[in-house]
Amino acid sequence: MLSHVDNDHLIGLLDLFAELRQQRTDQEAETIPIDALWLNSFDGTIGAGTDIQSRAEALVAAGSPATMPASSMAVEGIGEGNSLRLAAIDLGVPLNPGFAGEVVCVDDLPAPVEIGDLVLRVVGPTRTNLEELRAQWLTWLETHEATIGAGSPQVAAMADRSVRTSAASW
């Protein structure tokens, strides 16, 4: 279970999946078996059916990393979350079993899940949360794209206050 796609939360899983891929290639025993992965990738939630991800990536590319470090890291997390999703598909690891579509959503699983002594409770997001966050991303992009793309230091300096890619409850 990956709580959210911030870089510091998913690097270890990306490394693990790369190791598993290499172990399978080398026909070695796998470090740990993975039965399933719960992951809300940006593309599967906020970016589904939109150009938000490509617009955010272009925005970060246009800005100076010195003035947009938080936005840059958030966008890297978005891409790395998608890389993890693709790695899971490549390894045949089921994504989000028990949930409708590709989205881990409290609407689909309001009761806790027990796995041995471990109890997991999905507390968010709801589908409404995701729609609201998508609207916030679109509004933020429409408001700031031209200015940041033109290199305005005032707007670029505020980029670290952009809409987050995740919520603490994910």
Short mmCIF file of C-alpha atoms in Angstrom, two decimals:
data_model
loop_
_atom_site.label_atom_id
_atom_site.label_comp_id
_atom_site.label_asym_id
_atom_site.label_seq_id
_atom_site.Cartn_x
_atom_site.Cartn_y
_atom_site.Cartn_z
CA MET A 1 0.00 0.00 0.00
CA LEU A 2 1.42 3.33 -1.05
CA SER A 3 -0.22 6.20 0.82
CA HIS A 4 0.61 8.83 -1.81
CA VAL A 5 2.98 9.43 -4.69
CA ASP A 6 5.37 11.85 -3.05
CA ASN A 7 8.90 10.99 -4.05
CA ASP A 8 10.07 10.08 -0.54
CA HIS A 9 7.25 7.57 -0.18
CA LEU A 10 7.73 5.66 -3.39
CA ILE A 11 11.47 5.48 -4.12
CA GLY A 12 11.86 2.34 -1.99
CA LEU A 13 8.98 0.62 -3.78
CA LEU A 14 10.44 1.53 -7.18
CA ASP A 15 13.75 0.01 -6.05
CA LEU A 16 12.00 -3.11 -4.77
CA PHE A 17 10.08 -3.60 -8.01
CA ALA A 18 13.28 -3.12 -10.03
CA GLU A 19 14.98 -5.73 -7.84
CA LEU A 20 12.09 -8.15 -8.30
CA ARG A 21 12.22 -7.64 -12.07
CA GLN A 22 15.97 -8.38 -12.04
CA GLN A 23 15.49 -11.44 -9.83
CA ARG A 24 12.88 -12.83 -12.22
CA THR A 25 15.17 -12.16 -15.17
CA ASP A 26 18.02 -13.95 -13.39
CA GLN A 27 15.64 -16.73 -12.26
CA GLU A 28 16.50 -16.06 -8.62
CA ALA A 29 14.26 -16.26 -5.57
CA GLU A 30 12.35 -13.01 -5.06
CA THR A 31 13.13 -10.85 -2.05
CA ILE A 32 9.47 -10.77 -1.05
CA PRO A 33 6.32 -11.90 -2.83
CA ILE A 34 3.84 -9.14 -3.65
CA ASP A 35 0.25 -10.29 -3.94
CA ALA A 36 -1.23 -6.89 -4.84
CA LEU A 37 -0.55 -3.16 -4.77
CA TRP A 38 -2.84 -0.38 -3.62
CA LEU A 39 -1.74 2.73 -5.46
CA ASN A 40 -3.55 5.86 -6.57
CA SER A 41 -1.39 7.05 -9.43
CA PHE A 42 -1.91 10.62 -10.56
CA ASP A 43 -2.81 9.42 -14.04
CA GLY A 44 -5.41 7.03 -12.63
CA THR A 45 -7.05 9.67 -10.43
CA ILE A 46 -6.54 13.40 -10.99
CA GLY A 47 -5.05 13.15 -14.46
CA ALA A 48 -7.43 10.52 -15.87
CA GLY A 49 -8.71 11.71 -19.22
CA THR A 50 -6.99 15.11 -18.91
CA ASP A 51 -3.74 16.77 -19.94
CA ILE A 52 -2.99 17.92 -16.38
CA GLN A 53 0.13 15.79 -15.98
CA SER A 54 1.75 16.93 -19.23
CA ARG A 55 0.87 20.56 -18.47
CA ALA A 56 2.38 20.32 -14.96
CA GLU A 57 5.53 18.69 -16.34
CA ALA A 58 5.87 21.43 -18.97
CA LEU A 59 5.36 24.07 -16.31
CA VAL A 60 8.15 22.70 -14.14
CA ALA A 61 10.43 22.34 -17.16
CA ALA A 62 9.83 26.01 -18.02
CA GLY A 63 10.58 27.25 -14.51
CA SER A 64 13.90 27.49 -12.75
CA PRO A 65 14.56 24.56 -10.38
CA ALA A 66 15.99 27.09 -7.92
CA THR A 67 12.65 28.89 -7.69
CA MET A 68 10.33 25.89 -8.10
CA PRO A 69 11.83 23.04 -6.04
CA ALA A 70 8.58 21.89 -4.40
CA SER A 71 6.66 21.87 -7.69
CA SER A 72 9.50 20.03 -9.38
CA MET A 73 9.53 17.35 -6.68
CA ALA A 74 5.74 16.98 -6.84
CA VAL A 75 5.83 16.48 -10.60
CA GLU A 76 8.69 13.96 -10.27
CA GLY A 77 6.50 12.07 -7.79
CA ILE A 78 3.68 12.03 -10.33
CA GLY A 79 5.92 10.45 -12.98
CA GLU A 80 7.47 8.03 -10.52
CA GLY A 81 4.00 6.97 -9.32
CA ASN A 82 3.16 6.13 -12.91
CA SER A 83 6.48 4.25 -13.20
CA LEU A 84 5.50 2.17 -10.17
CA ARG A 85 2.08 1.46 -11.70
CA LEU A 86 3.75 0.31 -14.94
CA ALA A 87 6.27 -1.81 -13.01
CA ALA A 88 3.42 -3.53 -11.17
CA ILE A 89 1.68 -4.26 -14.47
CA ASP A 90 4.96 -5.56 -15.92
CA LEU A 91 5.40 -7.91 -12.94
CA GLY A 92 1.78 -9.05 -13.06
CA VAL A 93 1.03 -7.54 -9.65
CA PRO A 94 -2.72 -6.81 -9.39
CA LEU A 95 -3.48 -3.12 -8.91
CA ASN A 96 -6.12 -2.03 -6.42
CA PRO A 97 -8.06 -5.29 -6.11
CA GLY A 98 -11.41 -4.77 -4.43
CA PHE A 99 -11.81 -1.25 -5.77
CA ALA A 100 -13.72 -0.02 -8.82
CA GLY A 101 -11.37 0.80 -11.69
CA GLU A 102 -7.85 1.94 -10.85
CA VAL A 103 -8.74 4.08 -7.85
CA VAL A 104 -8.39 3.22 -4.15
CA CYS A 105 -11.43 5.03 -2.81
CA VAL A 106 -13.20 4.94 0.55
CA ASP A 107 -16.50 4.87 -1.38
CA ASP A 108 -15.66 1.30 -2.45
CA LEU A 109 -14.24 -0.01 0.83
CA PRO A 110 -15.75 1.68 3.89
CA ALA A 111 -14.92 -1.23 6.25
CA PRO A 112 -11.41 -2.18 7.43
CA VAL A 113 -9.47 -4.91 5.65
CA GLU A 114 -7.81 -7.51 7.86
CA ILE A 115 -4.65 -9.25 6.66
CA GLY A 116 -3.50 -11.52 9.46
CA ASP A 117 -2.87 -9.23 12.45
CA LEU A 118 -2.77 -6.14 10.23
CA VAL A 119 -5.89 -3.99 9.91
CA LEU A 120 -6.06 -1.38 7.14
CA ARG A 121 -8.76 1.25 6.94
CA VAL A 122 -9.09 3.42 3.86
CA VAL A 123 -10.00 6.91 5.08
CA GLY A 124 -9.83 8.78 1.79
CA PRO A 125 -10.12 9.95 -0.83
CA THR A 126 -13.73 9.93 -1.90
CA ARG A 127 -14.68 10.32 -5.54
CA THR A 128 -15.92 13.81 -4.66
CA ASN A 129 -12.48 14.65 -3.15
CA LEU A 130 -10.80 13.57 -6.39
CA GLU A 131 -13.14 15.62 -8.58
CA GLU A 132 -12.55 18.69 -6.39
CA LEU A 133 -8.79 18.20 -6.51
CA ARG A 134 -8.90 17.82 -10.31
CA ALA A 135 -10.81 21.11 -10.54
CA GLN A 136 -8.22 22.79 -8.27
CA TRP A 137 -5.36 21.54 -10.44
CA LEU A 138 -7.05 22.83 -13.59
CA THR A 139 -7.78 26.21 -12.01
CA TRP A 140 -4.20 26.55 -10.74
CA LEU A 141 -2.74 25.61 -14.11
CA GLU A 142 -5.01 27.99 -16.00
CA THR A 143 -4.12 30.81 -13.61
CA HIS A 144 -0.34 30.31 -13.59
CA GLU A 145 0.78 28.59 -16.80
CA ALA A 146 1.38 31.69 -18.90
CA THR A 147 3.12 33.63 -16.13
CA ILE A 148 5.42 30.81 -15.00
CA GLY A 149 6.07 29.77 -18.57
CA ALA A 150 7.19 33.35 -19.23
CA GLY A 151 9.56 33.12 -16.27
CA SER A 152 7.90 35.46 -13.77
CA PRO A 153 9.91 35.12 -10.56
CA GLN A 154 6.98 36.29 -8.40
CA VAL A 155 4.71 33.46 -9.52
CA ALA A 156 7.53 30.92 -9.70
CA ALA A 157 8.47 31.68 -6.10
CA MET A 158 4.93 30.80 -5.06
CA ALA A 159 4.97 27.51 -6.95
CA ASP A 160 5.67 25.53 -3.81
CA ARG A 161 2.12 26.41 -2.71
CA SER A 162 0.62 24.58 -5.69
CA VAL A 163 -2.16 22.04 -5.36
CA ARG A 164 -0.73 18.95 -3.73
CA THR A 165 -0.69 15.61 -5.53
CA SER A 166 -1.94 13.83 -2.49
CA ALA A 167 -3.79 14.21 0.76
CA ALA A 168 -2.51 13.16 4.16
CA SER A 169 -5.43 10.75 4.42
CA TRP A 170 -4.48 8.72 1.34
#
